[in-house]
Amino acid sequence: MARNAEQNGGLYYPSEAVLADISVADFEALREAMRVDLAGTWAEIARAEFEWFEPWHTTLDESNAPFYKWFVGGKTNIVLNALDRHARSWRRNKAALIWEGENYECRSYTYHQLHREVSRFASVLKAMGVNKGDRVTIYMGRIPEIAIAMLACAKIGAVHSVVYGGFSVEALHGRIEDSESKIAITADGAWLRGNIVPLKNIMDEALLRAPTIQTVIVVKRTGQDVHMEPGRDLWYHDLMNLPIADAHIETEPMDAEDPLFLLYTSGTTGAPKAILHTHGGYMVGVATTLKWVFDIKDEDMWWCAADPGWITGHSYIIYGPLLLGATSLMYEGAPNHPFPDRWWDIAERHGVTILYTAPTAIRGLMRFGDAWPNRHDLSKLRLLGSVGEPINPEAWRWYHRVIGKERCPIMDTWWQTETGTFMISPVPSTPLKPGSATLPLPGVEIDVLDEDGNPVSPNEEGYLVIKRPWPAMLRTIYGDPERYVNNYWSRFPGVYMTGDSARRDEDGYVWVIGRVDDVIKVSGYRLGTAEIESALVSHRAVAEAAVIGVPDEVRGHAIKAYCILVAGVEPTQRLVEELRDHVAHEVGPIAKPATIEFVDTLPKTRSGKIMRRVLKARALGQDEGDLSTLEQ
Ligand code: PRX
């Protein structure tokens, strides 16, 4: 493939072997069917591929747009389709989840076993008073119990809100409070590069300020002593040894539109917002798009190397692969621990056939050179994937050549927490251009618009928008429907605003450029300037703060902060370190500014809004653009 790329105008065509292996029938016909009858085509898929307790009466209800509804009147449960049906089929003794700890400990669960564990924990949650519709905060590392906890919530109709284990006190506290969770599920700690992340301590500190939590269930993972608050904290293993951990529990029939989970993500302004996804549409969308893009088969070993605490982990470590009856691999630790070949070692030992990861991880591992992956037999790999930020062609080519041995097409999938599933992505038969997410999937209608909402010409940059609803779309922002409308549907009425800029080339291939709002992607993680700024000003030394993202070779972007100090405070290097640690403590280590500059003023508009675009232009030595609104 690679040899031909130059002769093919830079296009990488799939080999005969890849083409012969594709199990999804005529893709172009599907695209056309969706174009002609979007709801009808989704209805056909939903009927054929999933089990329903009761059929729906309206496939797509657009009467209250942008509050779209899918499969209205239908009753199902994502667990009915992700576990129950496989546990009663020939797949019951097939591995559902294979897990490797950072300390090389391995565990695997067949569909039967996972179904049983989930059922037992669902019974425990019920016995602890968790009811349908209740929110449950989950704060854990990458261990099987996070999947068990999420699926157990879903099974009884509770709404999980997973908080990424890399977030810290204030971020956790805000998410618990906003979701009004009654119960939290956590672990004593998580392993990361041989160190313990003290999850339970962080939870304890967050709970000092979150009185809604009545019960904390704690999984023992790292084994150090932790404080257990009498009357509030219970060990997971103790509960699972009680008769209340009953494996016989019915899966709750849920309305297709009932909430499945909340997932907090950073937006343009203010605190992170809770994106709400549902049982019906999310289920249909996530499984179907995963089948299209990675064409997972029963013999595959699927490895999504993300964290379950982000949408990628929700959709593609847990729900998507289980819905397809696939085997999903989860790895607990860091990619380069104890050596830079840890991932390649895992891929070889577990016979991984499809690897899905982020450009930042690829760039990070690329730095260690080709010798590390070359020590391993990666011949089982057949497809590779990328997500989270644009992949630079250099990293793409390395991934293609050194990891995929020029044999494995790379699926560069563009999507968001809000979209729930892949939206713009190649499928294995698509000719590839390094750095482009290629084409919208069937049923996804996109456009690139200028400031006035007019489509731009090929190769011109503009706002990436989505013009038709899709089953796995977010339904609202939990508790703030107005913000849902304002954030996504008001910039250009009637179309969904992604927050990204992009261009389409003459072949219609999409090149996502990056965020146009105040979201910064650091190592693929989505952070809001507002969260980091509010962490900085919560320090006694800081009067005002502004944060921007500056290009970084490995992480994509790094955080640069500008701070105005309180009068009389000395701008020392020690203070820089203190502020960085303070942000890590409040938001999480991922939010630590790479650099902090002390300044006397910040560029603001006359109405007092910080002009981050001016700061960014200055930091990059670029033209500062239109300064007419700048306060002089
Ligand atoms: O800017 C886009 C970028 O990640 C954003 C969504 O972030 P999040 O909600 O955290 O979800 C990440 C995992 C889906 C998008 O608005 N992004 C995601 N995938 C790509 C991408 N940018 C370019 N190419 C991609 N493949």
XYZ file of C-alpha atoms and ligand atoms in Angstrom:
658
model
C 0.000 0.000 0.000
C 2.592 2.563 1.071
C 4.736 1.886 -1.990
C 1.829 2.905 -4.139
C 0.850 5.946 -2.187
C 3.128 8.333 -4.058
C 1.963 7.085 -7.434
C -1.629 7.357 -6.251
C -1.521 11.062 -5.529
C -0.840 10.434 -1.842
C -3.782 8.059 -1.438
C -3.342 4.820 0.458
C -5.567 2.129 -1.014
C -6.659 -0.961 0.930
C -4.991 -4.169 -0.178
C -6.865 -7.047 -1.794
C -6.596 -8.933 1.489
C -8.288 -6.111 3.396
C -11.015 -5.800 0.798
C -11.671 -9.534 0.741
C -12.124 -9.540 4.501
C -14.834 -6.870 4.723
C -18.114 -8.236 6.072
C -20.297 -5.128 5.854
C -22.319 -5.379 2.678
C -22.518 -2.641 0.086
C -21.452 0.509 1.853
C -22.404 2.903 -0.914
C -25.921 1.447 -1.019
C -26.178 2.045 2.714
C -25.036 5.629 2.271
C -27.683 6.157 -0.368
C -30.408 4.460 1.683
C -29.630 6.764 4.610
C -29.719 9.786 2.322
C -33.125 8.843 0.949
C -34.709 7.583 4.168
C -32.694 8.305 7.290
C -35.226 7.179 9.877
C -36.381 4.165 7.871
C -32.855 2.874 7.367
C -31.981 3.266 11.052
C -35.256 1.541 11.951
C -34.317 -1.436 9.817
C -30.925 -1.720 11.537
C -32.420 -1.264 15.013
C -34.988 -3.984 14.356
C -32.582 -6.472 12.800
C -29.600 -6.143 15.121
C -31.024 -5.526 18.604
C -33.503 -6.977 21.066
C -36.368 -4.845 22.310
C -38.806 -5.556 25.140
C -41.365 -3.572 23.135
C -41.170 -2.081 19.654
C -41.170 1.700 19.100
C -43.926 3.574 17.335
C -41.946 6.559 15.997
C -38.385 6.112 14.801
C -37.442 9.787 14.792
C -39.501 12.491 16.440
C -38.422 15.919 15.219
C -41.435 17.789 16.562
C -39.535 19.453 19.392
C -36.185 20.028 17.674
C -33.402 20.272 18.706
C -34.714 17.910 21.389
C -34.789 15.012 18.954
C -36.076 11.627 20.049
C -35.309 8.231 18.573
C -37.216 4.950 18.740
C -39.996 6.622 20.696
C -42.197 4.230 22.632
C -39.673 1.403 22.318
C -38.472 -0.419 25.404
C -35.062 -1.998 25.732
C -31.978 -1.827 27.936
C -28.438 -1.547 26.653
C -27.484 -4.431 28.994
C -30.121 -6.666 27.430
C -28.138 -6.329 24.209
C -24.597 -6.000 25.575
C -24.726 -8.933 28.006
C -28.007 -10.774 28.503
C -28.468 -11.949 24.939
C -24.846 -13.097 24.589
C -24.962 -14.904 27.936
C -27.805 -17.019 26.578
C -26.193 -17.599 23.171
C -23.217 -19.657 22.011
C -21.061 -16.685 23.040
C -21.579 -17.339 26.751
C -18.147 -18.938 27.089
C -16.409 -16.452 24.829
C -14.181 -13.819 26.459
C -16.017 -10.532 26.808
C -13.389 -8.594 28.733
C -9.702 -9.344 29.082
C -7.797 -7.183 31.496
C -4.118 -6.673 32.165
C -2.945 -4.818 35.247
C 0.098 -2.607 35.201
C 1.733 -5.233 37.446
C 1.085 -7.877 34.719
C -1.795 -9.455 36.634
C -4.394 -10.685 34.133
C -8.097 -11.395 34.483
C -10.657 -12.361 31.938
C -14.425 -12.587 32.004
C -16.515 -14.626 29.630
C -19.915 -13.265 28.681
C -21.422 -15.632 31.222
C -19.084 -14.465 33.968
C -19.411 -10.775 33.193
C -23.177 -11.103 33.047
C -23.100 -12.797 36.435
C -20.822 -10.222 38.082
C -22.862 -7.358 36.684
C -26.087 -8.973 37.873
C -24.655 -9.518 41.350
C -23.463 -5.952 41.641
C -26.757 -4.664 40.232
C -28.509 -6.523 43.074
C -26.130 -4.950 45.572
C -26.872 -1.477 44.232
C -30.591 -2.140 44.430
C -30.217 -3.339 47.998
C -28.353 -0.123 48.797
C -31.397 1.840 47.673
C -30.347 2.798 44.152
C -33.462 3.215 42.028
C -34.201 3.747 38.365
C -33.162 7.258 37.381
C -30.796 7.772 40.353
C -27.361 9.080 39.496
C -24.259 7.153 40.556
C -20.787 8.687 40.422
C -18.016 6.266 39.472
C -14.404 7.302 40.091
C -11.936 4.525 39.375
C -8.901 3.510 37.418
C -8.875 1.127 34.475
C -9.972 -2.049 36.233
C -12.751 -4.494 35.328
C -14.885 -3.246 38.214
C -15.398 0.056 36.411
C -17.105 -1.817 33.585
C -19.045 -3.942 36.070
C -20.197 -0.836 37.935
C -21.305 0.971 34.778
C -23.175 -2.031 33.409
C -24.771 -2.745 36.804
C -26.128 0.796 36.915
C -27.489 0.471 33.399
C -29.084 -2.875 34.194
C -31.240 -1.410 36.965
C -31.880 1.846 35.132
C -29.596 4.011 37.263
C -27.645 6.725 35.449
C -23.890 6.476 35.728
C -21.650 9.489 35.809
C -18.062 8.365 35.423
C -15.409 10.855 36.459
C -12.014 10.195 34.885
C -9.562 8.903 37.503
C -7.025 11.543 36.450
C -9.295 14.324 37.685
C -8.871 15.657 41.149
C -10.756 17.075 44.113
C -12.522 20.108 42.725
C -13.353 18.497 39.388
C -14.774 15.442 41.173
C -16.669 17.535 43.680
C -18.284 19.682 40.984
C -19.420 16.627 39.041
C -20.870 14.883 42.109
C -22.715 17.986 43.134
C -24.096 18.792 39.700
C -25.352 15.240 39.153
C -26.769 15.000 42.720
C -25.459 11.460 43.016
C -26.569 9.455 46.048
C -23.882 6.825 45.756
C -20.266 6.878 44.700
C -18.198 3.910 43.598
C -14.444 4.223 43.782
C -11.247 2.281 44.522
C -8.610 2.648 47.195
C -6.187 3.675 44.482
C -5.055 3.196 40.917
C -1.664 2.097 39.648
C 0.149 4.478 37.367
C 3.835 4.023 36.496
C 4.313 1.998 39.666
C 2.829 4.751 41.830
C -0.503 4.839 43.585
C -3.052 7.468 42.585
C -4.901 7.886 45.918
C -8.439 7.801 44.556
C -10.139 7.207 47.907
C -8.332 10.125 49.571
C -9.352 12.392 46.711
C -12.925 11.141 47.022
C -12.893 11.792 50.782
C -11.732 15.350 50.228
C -14.326 15.937 47.508
C -17.065 14.558 49.761
C -16.314 17.076 52.498
C -18.124 19.451 50.191
C -20.685 17.051 48.669
C -23.337 16.082 51.199
C -25.649 14.273 48.738
C -23.539 11.117 48.844
C -24.876 8.632 51.397
C -22.802 5.608 50.484
C -19.336 5.034 49.018
C -18.472 1.590 47.687
C -14.729 0.999 47.531
C -12.943 -1.562 45.356
C -9.644 -2.757 46.781
C -6.983 -2.437 44.122
C -3.763 -0.963 45.497
C -4.102 -2.256 49.071
C -2.677 0.628 51.115
C -4.527 1.730 54.248
C -7.400 4.048 53.502
C -9.860 5.788 55.739
C -13.291 4.115 55.742
C -15.954 6.426 57.102
C -18.257 4.414 59.382
C -21.834 4.379 58.167
C -20.838 5.654 54.727
C -18.016 3.608 53.220
C -18.263 -0.085 52.334
C -15.850 -2.457 50.638
C -16.978 -3.827 47.269
C -15.643 -7.299 48.080
C -17.561 -7.397 51.377
C -20.805 -6.484 49.648
C -20.231 -8.993 46.869
C -19.843 -11.726 49.502
C -23.247 -11.055 51.028
C -26.470 -12.803 49.983
C -27.681 -9.468 48.564
C -25.247 -10.041 45.681
C -27.875 -12.113 43.939
C -27.114 -13.185 40.373
C -30.794 -13.490 39.551
C -32.090 -10.066 38.766
C -34.144 -8.959 35.840
C -32.837 -6.297 33.512
C -34.996 -3.208 33.858
C -37.020 -2.436 30.714
C -36.125 1.158 29.832
C -37.756 3.588 27.486
C -35.471 4.083 24.510
C -35.193 7.733 25.532
C -34.422 7.060 29.214
C -31.003 8.323 30.290
C -28.146 5.817 30.328
C -25.307 8.044 31.470
C -24.021 11.517 32.087
C -20.531 12.386 31.036
C -19.032 15.743 31.891
C -17.069 17.564 29.284
C -15.581 20.999 28.875
C -17.338 23.586 26.843
C -16.990 27.176 25.834
C -17.813 28.852 29.091
C -18.239 28.047 32.739
C -18.191 24.709 34.496
C -18.051 21.408 32.609
C -21.440 20.284 31.397
C -23.110 16.900 31.703
C -23.774 15.385 28.313
C -26.741 13.039 28.478
C -26.968 9.836 26.430
C -29.847 7.375 26.261
C -30.404 3.618 26.237
C -31.966 3.272 22.775
C -30.300 5.638 20.329
C -26.844 5.408 21.863
C -27.013 1.620 21.791
C -28.016 1.455 18.148
C -25.513 4.118 17.081
C -22.487 2.890 18.967
C -22.679 -0.746 17.922
C -23.567 -0.021 14.318
C -20.803 2.496 13.681
C -18.234 0.279 15.406
C -19.207 -2.558 13.090
C -18.978 -0.306 10.037
C -15.624 1.257 10.851
C -13.652 -1.583 12.411
C -15.713 -4.471 11.084
C -15.154 -6.435 14.299
C -15.588 -10.171 13.952
C -15.844 -12.952 16.487
C -12.204 -13.902 16.128
C -10.931 -10.364 16.704
C -9.092 -9.116 19.768
C -10.169 -5.512 20.013
C -8.064 -3.104 22.040
C -9.232 0.425 22.641
C -6.413 1.900 24.688
C -8.437 4.833 26.016
C -9.691 5.346 29.546
C -13.234 4.286 30.465
C -13.601 7.717 32.061
C -13.876 9.392 28.674
C -16.415 8.883 25.927
C -13.965 6.776 23.923
C -13.813 4.284 26.769
C -17.573 4.320 27.352
C -18.360 3.711 23.700
C -15.449 1.600 22.570
C -14.011 -0.276 25.555
C -17.340 -1.117 27.090
C -20.634 -0.634 25.294
C -19.703 -0.944 21.599
C -17.631 -4.139 21.693
C -19.961 -5.861 24.168
C -22.984 -5.000 22.046
C -21.230 -6.703 19.134
C -20.346 -9.748 21.248
C -16.665 -8.996 20.735
C -13.670 -9.492 23.017
C -12.461 -6.210 24.481
C -9.043 -5.739 26.054
C -8.453 -3.267 28.869
C -4.997 -2.290 30.130
C -4.584 -0.540 33.436
C -1.348 1.358 33.214
C 0.937 3.668 31.309
C 2.060 2.836 27.738
C 5.750 3.036 28.615
C 5.822 1.203 31.934
C 8.113 -0.447 32.808
C 9.605 -0.115 29.295
C 8.627 1.722 26.119
C 7.473 -1.534 24.524
C 4.751 -2.291 27.049
C 1.969 -1.723 24.522
C 3.647 -3.776 21.806
C 4.283 -6.511 24.349
C 0.568 -6.491 25.252
C -0.433 -6.521 21.586
C 1.790 -9.538 20.962
C 0.872 -11.517 24.083
C -2.878 -11.029 23.688
C -2.895 -11.359 19.910
C -4.470 -7.948 19.385
C -5.996 -7.630 15.911
C -7.336 -4.069 16.100
C -5.701 -1.250 18.037
C -7.513 2.023 18.610
C -5.629 4.881 20.249
C -4.835 8.598 20.136
C -2.229 10.535 18.139
C -0.603 11.780 21.326
C 0.132 8.194 22.403
C 1.501 7.375 18.956
C 3.767 10.423 18.997
C 4.872 9.603 22.538
C 5.841 6.043 21.610
C 7.350 7.080 18.283
C 9.954 9.091 20.219
C 11.448 5.871 21.597
C 12.289 4.672 18.096
C 11.457 1.664 15.932
C 13.486 -0.902 17.850
C 10.925 -1.237 20.663
C 7.977 -2.246 18.471
C 10.279 -4.218 16.177
C 11.115 -6.603 19.029
C 7.526 -7.837 18.942
C 5.409 -9.953 16.665
C 2.633 -7.601 15.623
C 1.516 -9.770 12.743
C -1.969 -10.350 14.186
C -2.837 -6.674 13.763
C -5.169 -6.038 10.841
C -6.595 -2.576 11.507
C -5.449 0.511 13.395
C -7.430 3.465 14.675
C -6.875 7.025 15.798
C -9.056 9.454 17.757
C -9.059 12.602 19.808
C -7.239 15.171 17.713
C -5.949 15.556 14.197
C -3.162 13.079 13.515
C -0.140 14.701 11.927
C 1.005 12.916 8.753
C 4.395 12.078 10.281
C 2.805 10.171 13.165
C 0.307 8.597 10.743
C 3.114 7.268 8.542
C 5.068 5.905 11.488
C 1.964 4.167 12.863
C 1.248 2.782 9.396
C 4.785 1.647 8.640
C 6.218 0.535 11.976
C 3.132 -0.727 13.807
C 0.880 -1.731 10.907
C 3.771 -2.893 8.656
C 2.049 -1.128 5.754
C -0.626 -3.799 5.950
C -3.165 -2.214 8.288
C -5.384 0.656 7.198
C -5.728 3.450 9.766
C -9.250 4.478 10.723
C -8.968 8.135 11.753
C -12.285 8.609 13.519
C -13.670 12.077 14.180
C -16.346 12.387 16.824
C -17.097 13.937 20.218
C -18.513 13.220 23.671
C -21.671 14.813 22.336
C -21.953 12.692 19.210
C -21.566 9.466 21.229
C -20.172 7.600 18.232
C -17.956 7.962 15.164
C -19.276 10.555 12.712
C -16.543 11.188 10.156
C -14.349 8.198 9.523
C -13.033 5.876 6.879
C -14.183 2.291 6.742
C -11.672 -0.419 5.755
C -12.408 0.017 2.049
C -11.854 3.799 2.006
C -8.701 5.101 0.266
C -6.840 7.042 2.956
C -5.065 10.382 3.093
C -2.803 10.739 6.144
C -4.259 13.392 8.455
C -7.805 13.336 7.098
C -10.743 11.637 8.847
C -11.974 11.146 5.249
C -15.762 11.071 4.794
C -18.907 11.290 6.906
C -20.425 7.905 7.756
C -23.784 6.893 6.270
C -26.574 9.021 7.708
C -24.196 11.807 8.738
C -24.707 14.990 6.808
C -22.071 17.632 7.463
C -21.150 21.016 6.091
C -18.422 23.595 6.500
C -19.822 27.099 6.947
C -18.470 30.650 6.987
C -19.325 33.305 9.610
C -22.680 33.958 7.954
C -23.679 30.330 7.687
C -22.900 29.920 3.982
C -21.066 26.812 2.805
C -17.432 27.560 1.989
C -15.672 26.460 -1.190
C -13.455 23.354 -1.286
C -10.225 23.754 0.686
C -11.521 26.766 2.563
C -11.650 26.614 6.325
C -14.924 27.110 8.194
C -17.159 25.878 11.002
C -17.863 22.156 10.943
C -21.577 21.512 11.429
C -23.903 18.508 11.329
C -27.168 18.970 9.527
C -29.295 15.966 10.432
C -29.986 14.212 13.737
C -28.381 10.831 14.455
C -29.412 8.108 16.948
C -26.490 8.431 19.391
C -26.606 12.210 19.582
C -26.629 13.851 22.999
C -30.183 14.575 24.096
C -29.489 17.554 26.310
C -27.182 18.978 28.917
C -28.370 17.473 32.165
C -30.265 20.069 34.167
C -29.658 22.840 31.642
C -31.665 22.394 28.435
C -31.241 26.062 27.591
C -27.494 25.677 27.522
C -27.933 22.703 25.204
C -29.817 24.884 22.738
C -27.451 27.833 23.103
C -24.220 25.882 22.869
C -25.003 23.642 19.961
C -27.996 24.879 18.019
C -28.070 28.656 18.079
C -24.941 29.796 16.197
C -26.521 28.537 12.965
C -30.209 27.786 13.599
C -31.253 24.228 12.889
C -27.772 22.768 12.553
C -25.492 21.249 15.180
C -22.365 23.277 15.845
C -19.421 21.003 16.596
C -17.047 23.658 17.922
C -14.427 22.528 15.398
C -13.078 24.152 12.299
C -12.401 22.082 9.218
C -11.983 22.151 5.493
C -13.075 19.759 2.780
C -10.827 19.084 -0.168
C -11.827 18.576 -3.779
C -12.606 14.880 -3.086
C -14.886 15.816 -0.177
C -12.340 14.538 2.354
C -12.614 16.316 5.687
C -9.545 17.808 7.364
C -10.382 18.760 10.932
C -8.232 21.663 12.031
C -9.132 22.092 15.686
C -11.379 23.780 18.186
C -12.729 27.240 17.549
C -13.914 27.715 21.121
C -12.173 27.830 24.476
C -11.555 24.120 24.608
C -7.940 22.923 24.657
C -6.971 19.418 23.673
C -3.978 18.320 25.726
C -2.784 14.791 24.971
C -6.241 14.188 23.490
C -7.904 15.199 26.768
C -10.520 17.869 26.521
C -10.063 20.732 28.951
C -11.777 24.086 29.243
C -9.862 27.297 29.763
C -12.523 28.280 32.321
C -11.802 25.303 34.591
C -8.085 25.937 34.692
C -8.509 29.680 35.107
C -10.900 29.235 38.006
C -8.453 26.826 39.645
C -5.696 29.438 39.285
C -7.741 32.296 40.749
C -8.807 30.101 43.655
C -5.174 30.373 44.805
C -4.669 33.253 47.239
C -1.809 34.741 45.186
C -3.699 35.105 41.907
C -6.011 37.989 41.085
C -6.753 37.148 37.448
C -5.789 34.399 35.056
C -6.054 33.527 31.380
C -5.160 30.228 29.780
C -4.402 29.307 26.177
C -3.208 26.224 24.308
C 0.104 26.418 22.461
C 1.333 23.777 20.010
C 3.316 20.934 21.558
C 5.094 18.231 19.607
C 3.881 15.255 21.614
C 0.791 16.452 23.448
C -0.760 18.346 20.551
C -1.251 21.349 22.768
C 0.294 22.448 26.040
C -1.305 24.840 28.497
C 0.141 28.289 28.901
C -1.230 30.431 31.729
C -0.980 34.164 32.287
C -1.546 35.363 35.849
C -1.967 38.772 37.405
C -0.829 38.468 41.004
C -2.530 39.991 44.023
C -0.776 43.254 44.989
C 2.332 42.650 47.053
C 2.874 38.995 46.013
C 6.359 38.295 44.624
C 6.483 36.565 41.198
C 8.939 33.778 42.099
C 9.770 30.433 40.472
C 8.543 28.776 43.661
C 5.178 30.374 43.149
C 5.084 29.001 39.598
C 5.568 25.486 40.979
C 3.012 26.078 43.705
C 0.431 27.228 41.166
C 1.067 24.257 38.897
C 0.586 21.909 41.847
C -2.504 23.807 42.871
C -4.099 23.256 39.444
C -3.163 19.567 39.635
C -4.822 19.308 43.021
C -7.975 21.129 41.973
C -8.542 19.863 38.434
C -6.030 17.070 37.858
C -2.436 16.535 36.728
C -3.525 16.683 33.073
C -4.552 20.311 33.540
C -1.163 21.474 34.893
C 0.040 24.487 32.922
C 3.327 23.799 31.138
C 4.278 27.448 31.578
C 3.003 30.261 33.737
C 3.808 33.860 32.964
C 3.170 36.675 35.423
C 1.761 39.784 33.754
C 0.418 43.177 34.811
C -2.530 43.265 32.434
C -4.545 40.952 30.203
C -6.015 41.955 26.855
C -9.756 42.398 27.318
C -12.706 43.592 25.342
C -14.446 46.736 26.523
C -17.065 44.525 28.149
C -14.324 42.828 30.172
C -13.956 39.502 28.324
C -10.424 38.190 28.085
C -9.268 38.075 24.467
C -7.492 34.720 24.453
C -7.071 34.934 20.723
C -4.806 37.975 21.206
C -2.754 36.141 23.838
C -2.443 33.197 21.506
C -1.317 35.329 18.591
C 1.278 37.015 20.806
C 2.537 33.686 22.147
C 2.928 32.361 18.608
C 4.374 35.599 17.237
C 1.460 35.956 14.835
C -0.610 38.899 13.698
C -3.011 39.875 16.479
C -5.850 40.458 14.008
C -8.741 42.832 14.539
C -8.144 44.724 17.785
C -11.026 47.159 17.459
C -12.831 45.718 20.492
C -9.704 45.719 22.647
C -9.919 47.899 25.730
C -7.088 50.409 25.498
O -11.746 18.740 18.214
C -12.239 17.457 17.923
C -11.297 16.427 18.502
O -11.811 16.115 19.764
C -13.008 16.847 20.032
C -13.942 16.033 20.860
O -13.347 15.751 22.088
P -14.022 14.763 23.106
O -15.440 15.156 23.316
O -13.145 14.689 24.306
O -14.031 13.395 22.380
C -12.809 12.790 22.059
C -13.043 11.409 21.576
C -14.059 11.291 20.519
C -13.525 17.191 18.672
O -14.397 18.292 18.708
N -11.223 15.211 17.695
C -11.734 14.001 18.011
N -11.403 13.089 17.068
C -10.696 13.729 16.126
C -10.586 15.084 16.514
N -9.946 15.982 15.749
C -9.409 15.558 14.591
N -9.451 14.289 14.159
C -10.079 13.337 14.889
N -10.102 12.075 14.468
